[in-house]
Every structure is written in C-alpha cells, then in structure tokens.
CSV table of C-alpha atoms in Angstrom, one decimal:
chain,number,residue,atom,x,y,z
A,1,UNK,CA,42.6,-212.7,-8.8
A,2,UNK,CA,44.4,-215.6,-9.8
A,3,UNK,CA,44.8,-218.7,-7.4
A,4,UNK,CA,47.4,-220.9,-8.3
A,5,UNK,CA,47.1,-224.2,-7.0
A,6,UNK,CA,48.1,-228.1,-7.5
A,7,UNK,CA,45.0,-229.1,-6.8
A,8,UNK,CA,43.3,-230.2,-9.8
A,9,UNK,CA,39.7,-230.0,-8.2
A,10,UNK,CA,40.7,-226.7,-7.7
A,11,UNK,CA,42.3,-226.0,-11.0
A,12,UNK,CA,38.6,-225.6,-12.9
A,13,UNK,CA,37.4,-223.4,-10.7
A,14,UNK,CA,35.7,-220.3,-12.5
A,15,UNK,CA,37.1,-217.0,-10.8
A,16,UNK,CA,35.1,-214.5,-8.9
A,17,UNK,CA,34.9,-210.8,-8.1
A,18,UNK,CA,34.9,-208.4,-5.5
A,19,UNK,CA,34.1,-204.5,-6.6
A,20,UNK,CA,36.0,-201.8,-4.2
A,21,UNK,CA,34.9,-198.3,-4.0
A,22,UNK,CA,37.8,-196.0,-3.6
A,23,UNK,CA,36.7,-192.7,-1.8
A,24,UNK,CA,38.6,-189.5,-3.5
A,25,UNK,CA,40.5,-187.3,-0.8
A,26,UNK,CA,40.8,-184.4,-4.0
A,27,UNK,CA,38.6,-181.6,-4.6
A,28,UNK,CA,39.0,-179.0,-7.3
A,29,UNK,CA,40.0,-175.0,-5.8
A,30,UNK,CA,42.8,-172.3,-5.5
A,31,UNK,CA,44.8,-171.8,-2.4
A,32,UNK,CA,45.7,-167.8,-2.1
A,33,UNK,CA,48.7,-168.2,0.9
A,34,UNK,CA,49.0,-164.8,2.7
A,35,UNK,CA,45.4,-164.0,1.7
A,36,UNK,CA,45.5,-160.9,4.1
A,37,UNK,CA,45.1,-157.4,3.0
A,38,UNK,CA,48.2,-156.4,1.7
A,39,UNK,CA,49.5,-152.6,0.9
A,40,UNK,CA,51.7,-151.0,-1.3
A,41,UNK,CA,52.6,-147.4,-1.5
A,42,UNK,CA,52.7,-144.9,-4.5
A,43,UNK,CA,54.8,-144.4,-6.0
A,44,UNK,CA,55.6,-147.6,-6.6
A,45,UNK,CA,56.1,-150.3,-4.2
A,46,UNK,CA,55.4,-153.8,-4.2
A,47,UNK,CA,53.6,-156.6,-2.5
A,48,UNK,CA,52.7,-159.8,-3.1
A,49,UNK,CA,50.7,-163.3,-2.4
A,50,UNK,CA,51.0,-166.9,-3.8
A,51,UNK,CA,48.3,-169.1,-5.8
A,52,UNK,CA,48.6,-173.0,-6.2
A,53,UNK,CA,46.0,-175.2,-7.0
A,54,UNK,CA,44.4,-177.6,-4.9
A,55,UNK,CA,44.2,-180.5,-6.9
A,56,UNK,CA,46.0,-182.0,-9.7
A,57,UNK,CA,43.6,-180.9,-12.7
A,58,UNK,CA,43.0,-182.6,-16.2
A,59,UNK,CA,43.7,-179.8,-18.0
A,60,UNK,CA,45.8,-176.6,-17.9
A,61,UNK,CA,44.0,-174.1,-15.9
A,62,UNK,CA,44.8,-170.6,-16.7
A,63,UNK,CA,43.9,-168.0,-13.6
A,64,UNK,CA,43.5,-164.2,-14.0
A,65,UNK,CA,44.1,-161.5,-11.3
A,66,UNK,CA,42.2,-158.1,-12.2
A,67,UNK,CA,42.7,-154.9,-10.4
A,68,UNK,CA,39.3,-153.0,-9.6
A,69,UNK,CA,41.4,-149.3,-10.2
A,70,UNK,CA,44.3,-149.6,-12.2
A,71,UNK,CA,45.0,-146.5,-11.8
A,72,UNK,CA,46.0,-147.2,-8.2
A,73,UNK,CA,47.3,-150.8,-8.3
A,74,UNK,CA,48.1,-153.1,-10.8
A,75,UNK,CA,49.1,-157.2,-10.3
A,76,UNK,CA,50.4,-159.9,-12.4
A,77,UNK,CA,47.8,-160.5,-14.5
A,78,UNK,CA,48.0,-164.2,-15.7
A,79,UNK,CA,49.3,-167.4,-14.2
A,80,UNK,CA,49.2,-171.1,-16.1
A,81,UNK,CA,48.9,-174.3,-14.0
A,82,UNK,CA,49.4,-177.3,-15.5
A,83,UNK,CA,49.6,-181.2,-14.2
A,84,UNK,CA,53.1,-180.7,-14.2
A,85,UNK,CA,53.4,-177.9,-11.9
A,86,UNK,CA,49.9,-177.3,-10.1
A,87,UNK,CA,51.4,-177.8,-6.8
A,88,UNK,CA,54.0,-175.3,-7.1
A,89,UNK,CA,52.8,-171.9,-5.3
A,90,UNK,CA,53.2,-168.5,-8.2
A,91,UNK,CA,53.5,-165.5,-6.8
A,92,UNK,CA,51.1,-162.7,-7.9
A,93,UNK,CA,53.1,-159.5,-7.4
A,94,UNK,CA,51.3,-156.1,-6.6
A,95,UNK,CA,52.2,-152.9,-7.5
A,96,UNK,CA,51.4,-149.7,-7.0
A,97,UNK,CA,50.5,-146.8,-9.4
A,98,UNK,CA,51.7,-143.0,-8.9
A,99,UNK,CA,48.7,-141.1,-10.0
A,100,UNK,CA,49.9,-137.3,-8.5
A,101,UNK,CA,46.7,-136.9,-7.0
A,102,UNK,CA,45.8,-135.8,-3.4
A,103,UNK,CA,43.5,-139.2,-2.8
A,104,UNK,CA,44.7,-140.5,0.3
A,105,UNK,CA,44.3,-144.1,1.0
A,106,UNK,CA,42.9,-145.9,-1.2
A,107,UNK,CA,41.8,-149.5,-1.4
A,108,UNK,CA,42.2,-151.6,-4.3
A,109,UNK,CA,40.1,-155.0,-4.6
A,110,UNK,CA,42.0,-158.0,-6.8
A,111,UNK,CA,39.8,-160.1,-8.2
A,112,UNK,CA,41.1,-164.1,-8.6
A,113,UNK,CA,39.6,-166.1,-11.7
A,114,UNK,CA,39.7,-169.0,-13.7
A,115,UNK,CA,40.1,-167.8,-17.4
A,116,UNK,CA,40.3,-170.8,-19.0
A,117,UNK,CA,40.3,-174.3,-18.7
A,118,UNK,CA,39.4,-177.6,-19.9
A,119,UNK,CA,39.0,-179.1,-16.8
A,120,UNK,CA,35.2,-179.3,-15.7
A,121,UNK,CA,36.3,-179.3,-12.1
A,122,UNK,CA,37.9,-176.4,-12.3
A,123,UNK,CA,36.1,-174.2,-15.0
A,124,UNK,CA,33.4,-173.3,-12.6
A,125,UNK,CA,35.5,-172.1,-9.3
A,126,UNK,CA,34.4,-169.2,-7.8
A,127,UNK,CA,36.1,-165.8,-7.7
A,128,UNK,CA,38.5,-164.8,-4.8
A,129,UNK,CA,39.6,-161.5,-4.0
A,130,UNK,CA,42.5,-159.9,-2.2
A,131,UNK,CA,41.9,-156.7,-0.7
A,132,UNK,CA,45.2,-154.0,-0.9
A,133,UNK,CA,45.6,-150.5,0.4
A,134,UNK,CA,47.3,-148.1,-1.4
A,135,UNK,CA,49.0,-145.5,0.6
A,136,UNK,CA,49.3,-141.8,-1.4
A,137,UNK,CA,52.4,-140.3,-1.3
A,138,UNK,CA,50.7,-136.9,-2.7
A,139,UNK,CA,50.4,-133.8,-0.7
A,140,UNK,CA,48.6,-130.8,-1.5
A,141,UNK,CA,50.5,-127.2,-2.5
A,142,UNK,CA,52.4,-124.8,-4.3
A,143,UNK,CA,56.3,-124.3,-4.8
A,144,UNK,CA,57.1,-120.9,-5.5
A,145,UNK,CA,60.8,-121.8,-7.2
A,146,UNK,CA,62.9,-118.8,-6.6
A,147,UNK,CA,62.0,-117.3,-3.5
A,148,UNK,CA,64.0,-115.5,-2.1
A,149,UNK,CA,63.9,-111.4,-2.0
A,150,UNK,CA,63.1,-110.0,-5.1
A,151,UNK,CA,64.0,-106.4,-6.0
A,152,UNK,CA,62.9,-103.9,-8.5
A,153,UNK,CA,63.6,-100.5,-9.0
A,154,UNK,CA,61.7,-97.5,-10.4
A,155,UNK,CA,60.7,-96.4,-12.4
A,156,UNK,CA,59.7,-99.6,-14.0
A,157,UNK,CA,62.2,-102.6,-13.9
A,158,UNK,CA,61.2,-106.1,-12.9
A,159,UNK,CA,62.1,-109.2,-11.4
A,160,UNK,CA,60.2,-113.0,-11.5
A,161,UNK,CA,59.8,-116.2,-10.1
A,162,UNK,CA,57.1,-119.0,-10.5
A,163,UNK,CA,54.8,-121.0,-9.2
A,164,UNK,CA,53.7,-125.0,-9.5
A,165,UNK,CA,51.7,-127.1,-8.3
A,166,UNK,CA,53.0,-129.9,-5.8
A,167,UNK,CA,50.0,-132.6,-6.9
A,168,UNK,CA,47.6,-132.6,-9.5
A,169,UNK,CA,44.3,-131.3,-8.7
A,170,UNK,CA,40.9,-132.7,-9.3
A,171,UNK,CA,39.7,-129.3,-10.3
A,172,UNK,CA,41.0,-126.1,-11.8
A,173,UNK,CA,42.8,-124.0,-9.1
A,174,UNK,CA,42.6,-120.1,-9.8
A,175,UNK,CA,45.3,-118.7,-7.7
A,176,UNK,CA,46.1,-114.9,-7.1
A,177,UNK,CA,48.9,-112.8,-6.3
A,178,UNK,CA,48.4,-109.6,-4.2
A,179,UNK,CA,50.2,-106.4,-3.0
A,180,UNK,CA,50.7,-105.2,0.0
A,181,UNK,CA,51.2,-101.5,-1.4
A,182,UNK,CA,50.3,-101.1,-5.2
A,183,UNK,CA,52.1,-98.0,-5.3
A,184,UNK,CA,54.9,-99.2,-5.0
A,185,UNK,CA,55.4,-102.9,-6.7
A,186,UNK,CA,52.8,-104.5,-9.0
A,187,UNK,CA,52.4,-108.5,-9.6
A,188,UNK,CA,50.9,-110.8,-12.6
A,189,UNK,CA,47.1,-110.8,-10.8
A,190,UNK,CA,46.1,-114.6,-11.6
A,191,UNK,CA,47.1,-117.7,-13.0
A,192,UNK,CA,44.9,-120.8,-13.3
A,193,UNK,CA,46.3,-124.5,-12.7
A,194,UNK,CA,44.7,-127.6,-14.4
A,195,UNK,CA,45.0,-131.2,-14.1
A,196,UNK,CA,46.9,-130.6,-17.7
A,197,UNK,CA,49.1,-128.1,-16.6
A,198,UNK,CA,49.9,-127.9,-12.9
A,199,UNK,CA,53.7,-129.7,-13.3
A,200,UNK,CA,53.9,-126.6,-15.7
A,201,UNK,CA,55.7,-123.9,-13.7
A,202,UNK,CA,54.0,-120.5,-14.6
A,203,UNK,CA,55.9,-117.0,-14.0
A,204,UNK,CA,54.5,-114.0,-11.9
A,205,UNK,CA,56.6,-111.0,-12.9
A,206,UNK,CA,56.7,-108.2,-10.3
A,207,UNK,CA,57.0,-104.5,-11.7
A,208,UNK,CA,58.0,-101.6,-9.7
A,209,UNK,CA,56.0,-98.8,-9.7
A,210,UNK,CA,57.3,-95.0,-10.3
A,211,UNK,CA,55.4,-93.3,-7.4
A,212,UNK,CA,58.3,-89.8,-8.0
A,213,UNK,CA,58.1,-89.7,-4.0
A,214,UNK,CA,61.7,-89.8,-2.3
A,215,UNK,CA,61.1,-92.8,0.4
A,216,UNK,CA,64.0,-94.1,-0.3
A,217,UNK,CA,63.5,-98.4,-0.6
A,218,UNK,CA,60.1,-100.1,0.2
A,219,UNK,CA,59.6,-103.3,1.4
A,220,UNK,CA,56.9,-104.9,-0.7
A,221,UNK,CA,54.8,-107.8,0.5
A,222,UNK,CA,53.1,-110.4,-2.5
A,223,UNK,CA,51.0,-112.7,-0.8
A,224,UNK,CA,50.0,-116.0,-2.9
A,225,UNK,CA,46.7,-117.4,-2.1
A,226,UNK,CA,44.8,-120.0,-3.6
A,227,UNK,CA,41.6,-117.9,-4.9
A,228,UNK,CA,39.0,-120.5,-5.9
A,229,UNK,CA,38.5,-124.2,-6.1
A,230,UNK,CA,36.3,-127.2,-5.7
A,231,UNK,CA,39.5,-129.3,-4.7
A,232,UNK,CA,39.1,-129.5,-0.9
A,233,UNK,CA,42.8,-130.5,-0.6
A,234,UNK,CA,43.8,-127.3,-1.9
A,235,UNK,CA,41.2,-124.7,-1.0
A,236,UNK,CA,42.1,-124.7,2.2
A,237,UNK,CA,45.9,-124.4,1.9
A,238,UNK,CA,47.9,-121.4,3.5
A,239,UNK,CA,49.2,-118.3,1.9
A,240,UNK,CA,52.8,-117.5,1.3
A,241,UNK,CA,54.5,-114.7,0.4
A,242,UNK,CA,57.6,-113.1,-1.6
A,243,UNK,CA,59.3,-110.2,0.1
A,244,UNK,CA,60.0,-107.3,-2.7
A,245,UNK,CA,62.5,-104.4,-2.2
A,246,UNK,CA,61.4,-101.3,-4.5
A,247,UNK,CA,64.3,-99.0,-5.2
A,248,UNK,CA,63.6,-95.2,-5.2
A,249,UNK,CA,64.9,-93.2,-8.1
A,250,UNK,CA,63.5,-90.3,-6.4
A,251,UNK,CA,65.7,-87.5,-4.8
A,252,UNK,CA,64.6,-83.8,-3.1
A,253,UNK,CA,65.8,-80.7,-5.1
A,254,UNK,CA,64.6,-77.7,-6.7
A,255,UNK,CA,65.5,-76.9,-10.2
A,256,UNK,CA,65.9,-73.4,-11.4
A,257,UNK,CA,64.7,-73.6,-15.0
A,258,UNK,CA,67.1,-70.5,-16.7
A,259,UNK,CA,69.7,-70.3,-14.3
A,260,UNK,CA,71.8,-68.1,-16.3
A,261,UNK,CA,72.9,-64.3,-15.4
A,262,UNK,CA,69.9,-62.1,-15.1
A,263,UNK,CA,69.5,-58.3,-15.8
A,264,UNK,CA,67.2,-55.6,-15.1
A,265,UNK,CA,67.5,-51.7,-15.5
A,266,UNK,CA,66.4,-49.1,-13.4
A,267,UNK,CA,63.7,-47.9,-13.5
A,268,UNK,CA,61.6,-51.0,-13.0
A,269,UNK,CA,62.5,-53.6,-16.1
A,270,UNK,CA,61.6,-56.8,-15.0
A,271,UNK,CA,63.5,-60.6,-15.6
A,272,UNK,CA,62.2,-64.2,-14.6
A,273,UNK,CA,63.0,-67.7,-14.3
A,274,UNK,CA,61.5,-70.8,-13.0
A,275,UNK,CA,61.2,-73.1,-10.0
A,276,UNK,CA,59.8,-76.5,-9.7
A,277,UNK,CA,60.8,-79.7,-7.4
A,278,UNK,CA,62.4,-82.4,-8.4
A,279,UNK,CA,60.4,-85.1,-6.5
A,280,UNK,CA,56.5,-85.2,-4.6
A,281,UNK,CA,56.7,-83.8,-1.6
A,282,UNK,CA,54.9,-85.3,1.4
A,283,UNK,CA,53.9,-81.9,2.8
A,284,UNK,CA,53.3,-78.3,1.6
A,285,UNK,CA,57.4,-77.0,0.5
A,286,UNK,CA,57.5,-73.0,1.0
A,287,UNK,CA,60.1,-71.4,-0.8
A,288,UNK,CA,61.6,-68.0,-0.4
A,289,UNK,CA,63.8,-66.2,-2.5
A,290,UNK,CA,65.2,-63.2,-0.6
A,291,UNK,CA,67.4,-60.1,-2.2
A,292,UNK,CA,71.0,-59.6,-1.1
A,293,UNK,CA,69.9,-56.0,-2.0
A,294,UNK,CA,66.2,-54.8,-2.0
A,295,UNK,CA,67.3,-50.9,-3.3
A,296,UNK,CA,68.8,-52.4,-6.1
A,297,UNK,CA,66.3,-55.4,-6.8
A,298,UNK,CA,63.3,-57.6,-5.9
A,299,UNK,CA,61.9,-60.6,-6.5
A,300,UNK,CA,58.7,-62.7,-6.0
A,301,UNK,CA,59.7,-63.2,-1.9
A,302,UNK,CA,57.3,-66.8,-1.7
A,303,UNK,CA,56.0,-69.5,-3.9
A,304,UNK,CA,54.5,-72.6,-2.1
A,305,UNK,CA,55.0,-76.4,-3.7
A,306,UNK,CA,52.3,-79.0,-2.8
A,307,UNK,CA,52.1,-82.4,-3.5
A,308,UNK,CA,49.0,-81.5,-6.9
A,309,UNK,CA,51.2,-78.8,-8.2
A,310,UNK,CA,55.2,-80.0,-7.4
A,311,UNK,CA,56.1,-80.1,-10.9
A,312,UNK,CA,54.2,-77.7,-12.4
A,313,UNK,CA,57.3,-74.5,-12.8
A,314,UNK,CA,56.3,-71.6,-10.7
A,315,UNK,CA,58.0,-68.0,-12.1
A,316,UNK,CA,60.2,-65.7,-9.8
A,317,UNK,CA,60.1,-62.2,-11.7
A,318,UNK,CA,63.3,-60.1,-10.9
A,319,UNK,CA,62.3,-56.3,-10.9
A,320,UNK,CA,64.9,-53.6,-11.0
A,321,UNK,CA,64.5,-50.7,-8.2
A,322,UNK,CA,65.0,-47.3,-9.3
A,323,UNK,CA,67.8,-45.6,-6.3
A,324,UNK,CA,68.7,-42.6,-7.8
A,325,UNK,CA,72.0,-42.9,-7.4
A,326,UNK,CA,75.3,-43.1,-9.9
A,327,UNK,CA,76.2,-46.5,-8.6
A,328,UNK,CA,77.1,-48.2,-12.3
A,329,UNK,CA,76.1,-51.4,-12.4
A,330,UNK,CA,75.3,-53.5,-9.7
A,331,UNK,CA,75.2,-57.0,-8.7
A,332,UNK,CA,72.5,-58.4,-6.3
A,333,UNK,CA,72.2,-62.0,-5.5
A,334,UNK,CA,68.7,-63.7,-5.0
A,335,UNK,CA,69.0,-66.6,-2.9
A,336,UNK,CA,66.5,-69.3,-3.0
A,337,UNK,CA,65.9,-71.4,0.0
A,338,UNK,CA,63.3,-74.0,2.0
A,339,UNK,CA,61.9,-71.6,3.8
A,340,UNK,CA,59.2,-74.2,6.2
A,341,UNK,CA,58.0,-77.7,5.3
A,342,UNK,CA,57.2,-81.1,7.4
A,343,UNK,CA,58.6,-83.5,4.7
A,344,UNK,CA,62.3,-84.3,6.2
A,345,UNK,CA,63.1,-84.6,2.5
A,346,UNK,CA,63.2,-80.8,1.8
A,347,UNK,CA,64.0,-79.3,5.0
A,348,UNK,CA,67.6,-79.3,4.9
A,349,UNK,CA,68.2,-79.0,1.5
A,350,UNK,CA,70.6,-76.6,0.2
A,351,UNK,CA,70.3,-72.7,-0.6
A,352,UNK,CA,70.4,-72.3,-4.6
A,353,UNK,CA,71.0,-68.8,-5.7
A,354,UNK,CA,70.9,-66.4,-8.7
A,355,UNK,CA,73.0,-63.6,-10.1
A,356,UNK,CA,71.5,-60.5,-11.0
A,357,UNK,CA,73.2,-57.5,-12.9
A,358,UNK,CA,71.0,-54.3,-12.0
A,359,UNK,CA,71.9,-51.5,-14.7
A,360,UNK,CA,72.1,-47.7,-13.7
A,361,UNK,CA,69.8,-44.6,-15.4
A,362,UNK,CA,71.4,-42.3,-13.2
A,363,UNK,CA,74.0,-39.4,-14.2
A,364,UNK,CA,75.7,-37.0,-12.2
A,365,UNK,CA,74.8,-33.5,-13.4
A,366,UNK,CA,73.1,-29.6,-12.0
A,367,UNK,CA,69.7,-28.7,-14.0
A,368,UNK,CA,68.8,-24.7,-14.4
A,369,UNK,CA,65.7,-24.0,-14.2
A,370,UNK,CA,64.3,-21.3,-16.2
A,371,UNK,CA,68.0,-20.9,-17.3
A,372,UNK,CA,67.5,-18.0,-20.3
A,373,UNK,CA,68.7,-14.7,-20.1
A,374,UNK,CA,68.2,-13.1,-16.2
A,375,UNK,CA,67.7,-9.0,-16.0
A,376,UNK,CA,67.5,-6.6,-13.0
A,377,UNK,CA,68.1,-3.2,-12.8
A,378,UNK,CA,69.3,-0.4,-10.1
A,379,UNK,CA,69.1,0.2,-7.9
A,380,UNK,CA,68.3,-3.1,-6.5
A,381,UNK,CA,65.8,-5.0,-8.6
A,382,UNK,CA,66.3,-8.5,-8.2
A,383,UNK,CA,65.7,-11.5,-10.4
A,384,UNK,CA,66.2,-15.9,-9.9
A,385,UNK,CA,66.7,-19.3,-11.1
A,386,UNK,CA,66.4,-22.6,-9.8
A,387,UNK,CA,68.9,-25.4,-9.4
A,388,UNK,CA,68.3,-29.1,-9.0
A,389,UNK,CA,70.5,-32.6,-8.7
A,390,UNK,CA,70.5,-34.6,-11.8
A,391,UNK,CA,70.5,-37.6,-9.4
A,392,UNK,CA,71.3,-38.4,-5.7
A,393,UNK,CA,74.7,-37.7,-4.2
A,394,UNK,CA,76.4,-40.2,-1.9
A,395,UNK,CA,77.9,-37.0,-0.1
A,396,UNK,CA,76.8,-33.3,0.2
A,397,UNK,CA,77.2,-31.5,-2.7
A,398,UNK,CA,77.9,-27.5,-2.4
A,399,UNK,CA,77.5,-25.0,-5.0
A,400,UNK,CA,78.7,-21.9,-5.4
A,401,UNK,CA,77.4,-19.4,-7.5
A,402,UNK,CA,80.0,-16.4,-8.3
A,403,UNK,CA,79.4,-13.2,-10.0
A,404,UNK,CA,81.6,-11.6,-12.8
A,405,UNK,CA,81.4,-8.4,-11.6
A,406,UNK,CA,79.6,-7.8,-8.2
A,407,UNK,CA,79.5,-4.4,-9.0
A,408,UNK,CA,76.9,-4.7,-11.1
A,409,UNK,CA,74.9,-8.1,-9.6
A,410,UNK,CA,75.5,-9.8,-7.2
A,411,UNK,CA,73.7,-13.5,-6.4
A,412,UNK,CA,73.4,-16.4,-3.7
A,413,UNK,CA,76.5,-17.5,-3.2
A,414,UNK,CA,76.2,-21.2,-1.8
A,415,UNK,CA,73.5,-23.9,-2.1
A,416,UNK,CA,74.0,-27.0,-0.4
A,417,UNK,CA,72.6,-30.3,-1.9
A,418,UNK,CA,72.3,-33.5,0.7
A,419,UNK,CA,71.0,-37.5,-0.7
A,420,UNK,CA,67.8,-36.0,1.4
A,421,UNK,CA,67.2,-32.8,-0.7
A,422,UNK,CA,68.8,-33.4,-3.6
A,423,UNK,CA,65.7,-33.3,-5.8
A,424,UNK,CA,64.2,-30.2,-4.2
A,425,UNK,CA,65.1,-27.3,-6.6
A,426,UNK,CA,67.4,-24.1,-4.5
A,427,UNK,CA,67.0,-20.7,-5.7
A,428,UNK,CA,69.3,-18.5,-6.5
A,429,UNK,CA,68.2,-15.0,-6.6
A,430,UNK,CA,70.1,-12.1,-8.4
A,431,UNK,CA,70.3,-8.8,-7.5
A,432,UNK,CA,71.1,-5.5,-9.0
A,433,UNK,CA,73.8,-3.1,-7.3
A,434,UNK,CA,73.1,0.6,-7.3
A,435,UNK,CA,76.9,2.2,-9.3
C-alpha cells in the first residue's frame, strides 16, 4: 500500500502490512438437473438429463455414465468438462434397447463417474446414479400366418401354413398340433421354438386321410397348444385352431366284376360273376339278385356287404333250369338291387342288372318203346307198345295210331299227350282180327 505524500516526515516511512483471509464460496461436485427416475420404452425411445459441474476445475474432468443392463438401456457414455465450458449443462441421453423378450418392466440403474481428471478436487467425487424404467413392448404368443380354412382332399393331398413365435422365449417352447378326427385329416405332431429360432416361421402340413367311407366333406378341427415350457409367459397361453375341410373321393355303388353276357345250358350248367362295393358302408348292405325267370334260370338270391368284408368280391353263380320244353334259346335278366340297409348311402341306389342267354336240350319228337317187330294171331291175340314225348308240349298233342289193313289188326286209335303227362308212356295195344 503506497501512501503518497508531501510530507517529508512522512516520506521515510517504512510500509506496513495487513494479511486478508478470503473465504472460498466453491466446492468441487456434479449437478445431475432432472435427477428423477426417468423411462424409456423398447423398442427404442429416448430420455434424457443434464450434467454440469459445480465448480470451475483445474483440470479437464472427464465423467462416465454406465448402464447396469445394457441390454435394456444404454446412455451417452462420456462427457469432457473443461475450464472453458464446466458451466455449460451436457445432456446425457438414454435409450432404450429391444431385446424381444417377455420381461416386463424393467429398471435400469446409470451409474455417474469421474473417469479421469487431474484435478484433486474432483478426482475423488462420489458416484451418482439415475434410476430409468424400461417399459417392454414384448407380448407373449404365436402367429399362425395363413389361417384361414385349409382344405384337403382324399386320398392324400395336403395343404400348410406356419407358425412363429411373437417374442423370444427364455426357454425352449415344444408346441403341438392336434386333431379333432384322425381319420380324417392328419397334422405335423410337434415343433420346438428356441431363443435361436423362434422369428423362424416353421410349417405344419395337414394331410388328408383316405378313410373310403362316402361322408361327403368333413370339417376338421387342428388345435395348437403350447405343450411344454419353463417360460411362464408362454405356458399359460391359449390354444388356437385351423378349421380343415377334407374332401371325400368316396361314392356308393356296386360293381359287377364280368358284366358281360352270360350263358348256361339246360340241364343245370352253371355261370358266375362278381359283386363288391365301391365304398365302406356304415351299416350291413343286403343285396339281392332276383330272376326275371326262375324256370329258365337262377341265381345266388342274397349276398350281405359289411363294413370288414365291403371289398372283398362276393360270386353270384347263374344256374340253368332244366323245363322241358322246345323254347330255343332264352333270355332271362338277373337284376341286382339294395335289397335293406341303414346307411342312406346305399339305400336308394340304382338296380344294376345282367343278361343271361339260357340254351335249350330239348327236341320235339315220339319215342317207341319196345318198337321191334309186334305179332298176334287169330283169332284175337293181342300184342303192345309204348309211346312217350321226347319233351314237353306247350299244347295237347294227339296221336293217332292207324292200321294198314284192319282186317287183319287192328290197334288203339288215339293217345292224347298234355305238358302234364307228357312223360308218362301210353300204350298201344294190337289186336288180331279173326278172317
């Protein structure tokens, strides 16, 4: 402190002190403005808060902010004040991380720290944290693409669609696909989803199955359900299911294996051909096959179908009947109908029939019986012969029976033959006249 002064008295003087304590108003620290818990939601939103130093430090400070899960949240990760800029807020921006699990909330802790520094004041700060929530926009399930009716046809076509998982799962999830009616349409039994492969769509291919039964189309039901897990976000999740329409390539009908012309001859050949059905039945099918003439020909009259034994070909043997008669060749039709069953299938289905040519061993003609050389003598010795139809007549038949000279013999005259004695032998008797 300098005086200066005119006074020389004064002008010798030796100068003097005073010491001043000046009291410091700084101290060393980080500021974090919005310091509340903040929240961000996957799969990638932001937040954010401010850091700014408290004092002007000696030295650059350089601050890191950590994540405790990265895997949820990450935030920017280093931040350099300086004495040219340590009053000037940063901004420490969070953001969160879309991990495709089923986690719910969860909360991520940032940790605030002083990396580096030179600055003895500020080296040996304590931590800070900020505390965020992390809201999960993952939901546990399965997306079967595709579904919509499927339909399949016998007897073995197929139809698909798949399956994926909506989030990844913290376990393997076995899932299986059932049928309401295996008879009818089959599914792919299984698949298993992993934490590698559930954004994987897998296929479940649906095969119809050939049951030969005409029900015309069948309504299917594959139900998915989720068959074992130790993820408790999907274990409990509800089935679906895919409606599947089978087709039926089935249809009622009775094939006649041979279905040509048949022929039999009288006496009693025989002929055959075959029956079987063309589809299961659902009840016992009787089938008759009835003669439009039984004197001419006959035929196995009933074979019964059941649902063990439907296509195994039954035989209908054809057997000629022996009449008799000189009728040439005839033609009898067999006719081969449902004769009583409960499956509506069968009941009205058409007659079917068969032509069958019955050929004749019968010839008009008279047999003589005994017919050598007759001999009577006078005066009235008589002698005889029989005579007999060769087959039956359609009308009555009379025979005369003349002499050549009735004065010497003389014989029955008439014989009449009917179709009801026409095999019965007549005799004739001869007789000698007395000249």
């Amino acid at each position: 402190m300098w005086i200066v002064r005119a006074d020389g008295n004064y002008s010798g003087l030796s100068d003097q002190t005073v010491s001043v304590g000046v009291l410091d108003n700084d101290t060393p620290g980080i500021t974090l403005a919005s310091n509340t818990s903040k929240e961000v939601s996957e799969p990638s939103t932001t937040d954010s808060f401010t850091l700014v130093l408290d004092s002007e430090p000696t030295a650059d400070v350089v601050i890191t902010v950590s994540s405790s899960d990265a895997t949820e949240a990450t935030a920017t990760s280093t931040l350099t004040f300086t004495s040219a800029n340590w009053d000037t807020p940063q901004v420490v921006t969070i953001t969160a991380v879309d991990d495709d699990i089923v986690d719910g909330t969860q909360t991520v802790t940032l940790t605030v720290s002083v990396d580096s520094t030179t600055d003895v004041n500020y080296s040996g700060l304590s931590d800070q944290t900020v505390s965020v929530g992390v809201l999960d926009n993952d939901t546990p399930g399965i997306t079967l693409a595709s579904n919509t009716s499927k339909q399949v046809s016998e007897p073995s076509t197929t139809d698909s669609f798949t399956l994926v998982l909506d989030s990844e799962p913290t376990a393997d999830v076995v899932i299986t696909v059932s049928s309401s009616d295996a008879t009818e349409a089959t599914a792919t039994s299984t698949l298993t989803f992993t934490s590698a492969n559930w954004d994987t769509p897998q296929v479940v291919t649906i095969t119809a199955v050939d049951d030969d039964i005409v029900d015309g189309t069948q309504t299917v039901t594959l139900t998915v359900s989720v068959d074992s897990t130790t993820d408790v976000n999907y274990s409990g999740l509800s089935d679906q299911t895919v409606s599947v329409d089978v087709l039926d390539n089935d249809t009622p009908g009775i094939t006649l294996a041979s279905n040509t012309s048949k022929q039999v001859s009288e006496p009693s050949t025989t002929d055959s051909f075959t029956l079987v059905l063309d589809s299961e039945p659902t009840a016992d099918v009787v089938i008759t096959v009835s003669s439009s003439d039984a004197t001419e020909a006959t035929a196995t009259s009933t074979l019964t179908f059941r649902p063990d034994n439907w296509d195994t070909p039954q035989i209908v043997t054809i057997t000629a009947v022996d009449d008799d008669i000189v009728d040439g060749t005839q033609t009898v039709t067999l006719t081969v109908s449902v004769d009583s069953t409960t499956d509506v299938n069968y009941s009205g289905l058409s007659d079917q029939t068969v032509s069958v040519d019955v050929l004749d061993n019968d010839t008009p003609g008279i047999t003589l019986a005994s017919n050598t050389s007759k001999e009577v003598s006078e005066p009235s010795t008589t002698d005889s012969f029989t005579l007999v139809l060769d087959s039956e007549p359609t009308a009555d038949v009379v025979i005369t029976v003349s002499s050549s000279d009735a004065t010497e013999a003389t014989a029955t005259s008439t014989l009449t033959f009917t179709s009801a004695n026409w095999d019965t032998p007549q005799v004739v008797t001869i007789t000698a006249v007395d000249d």
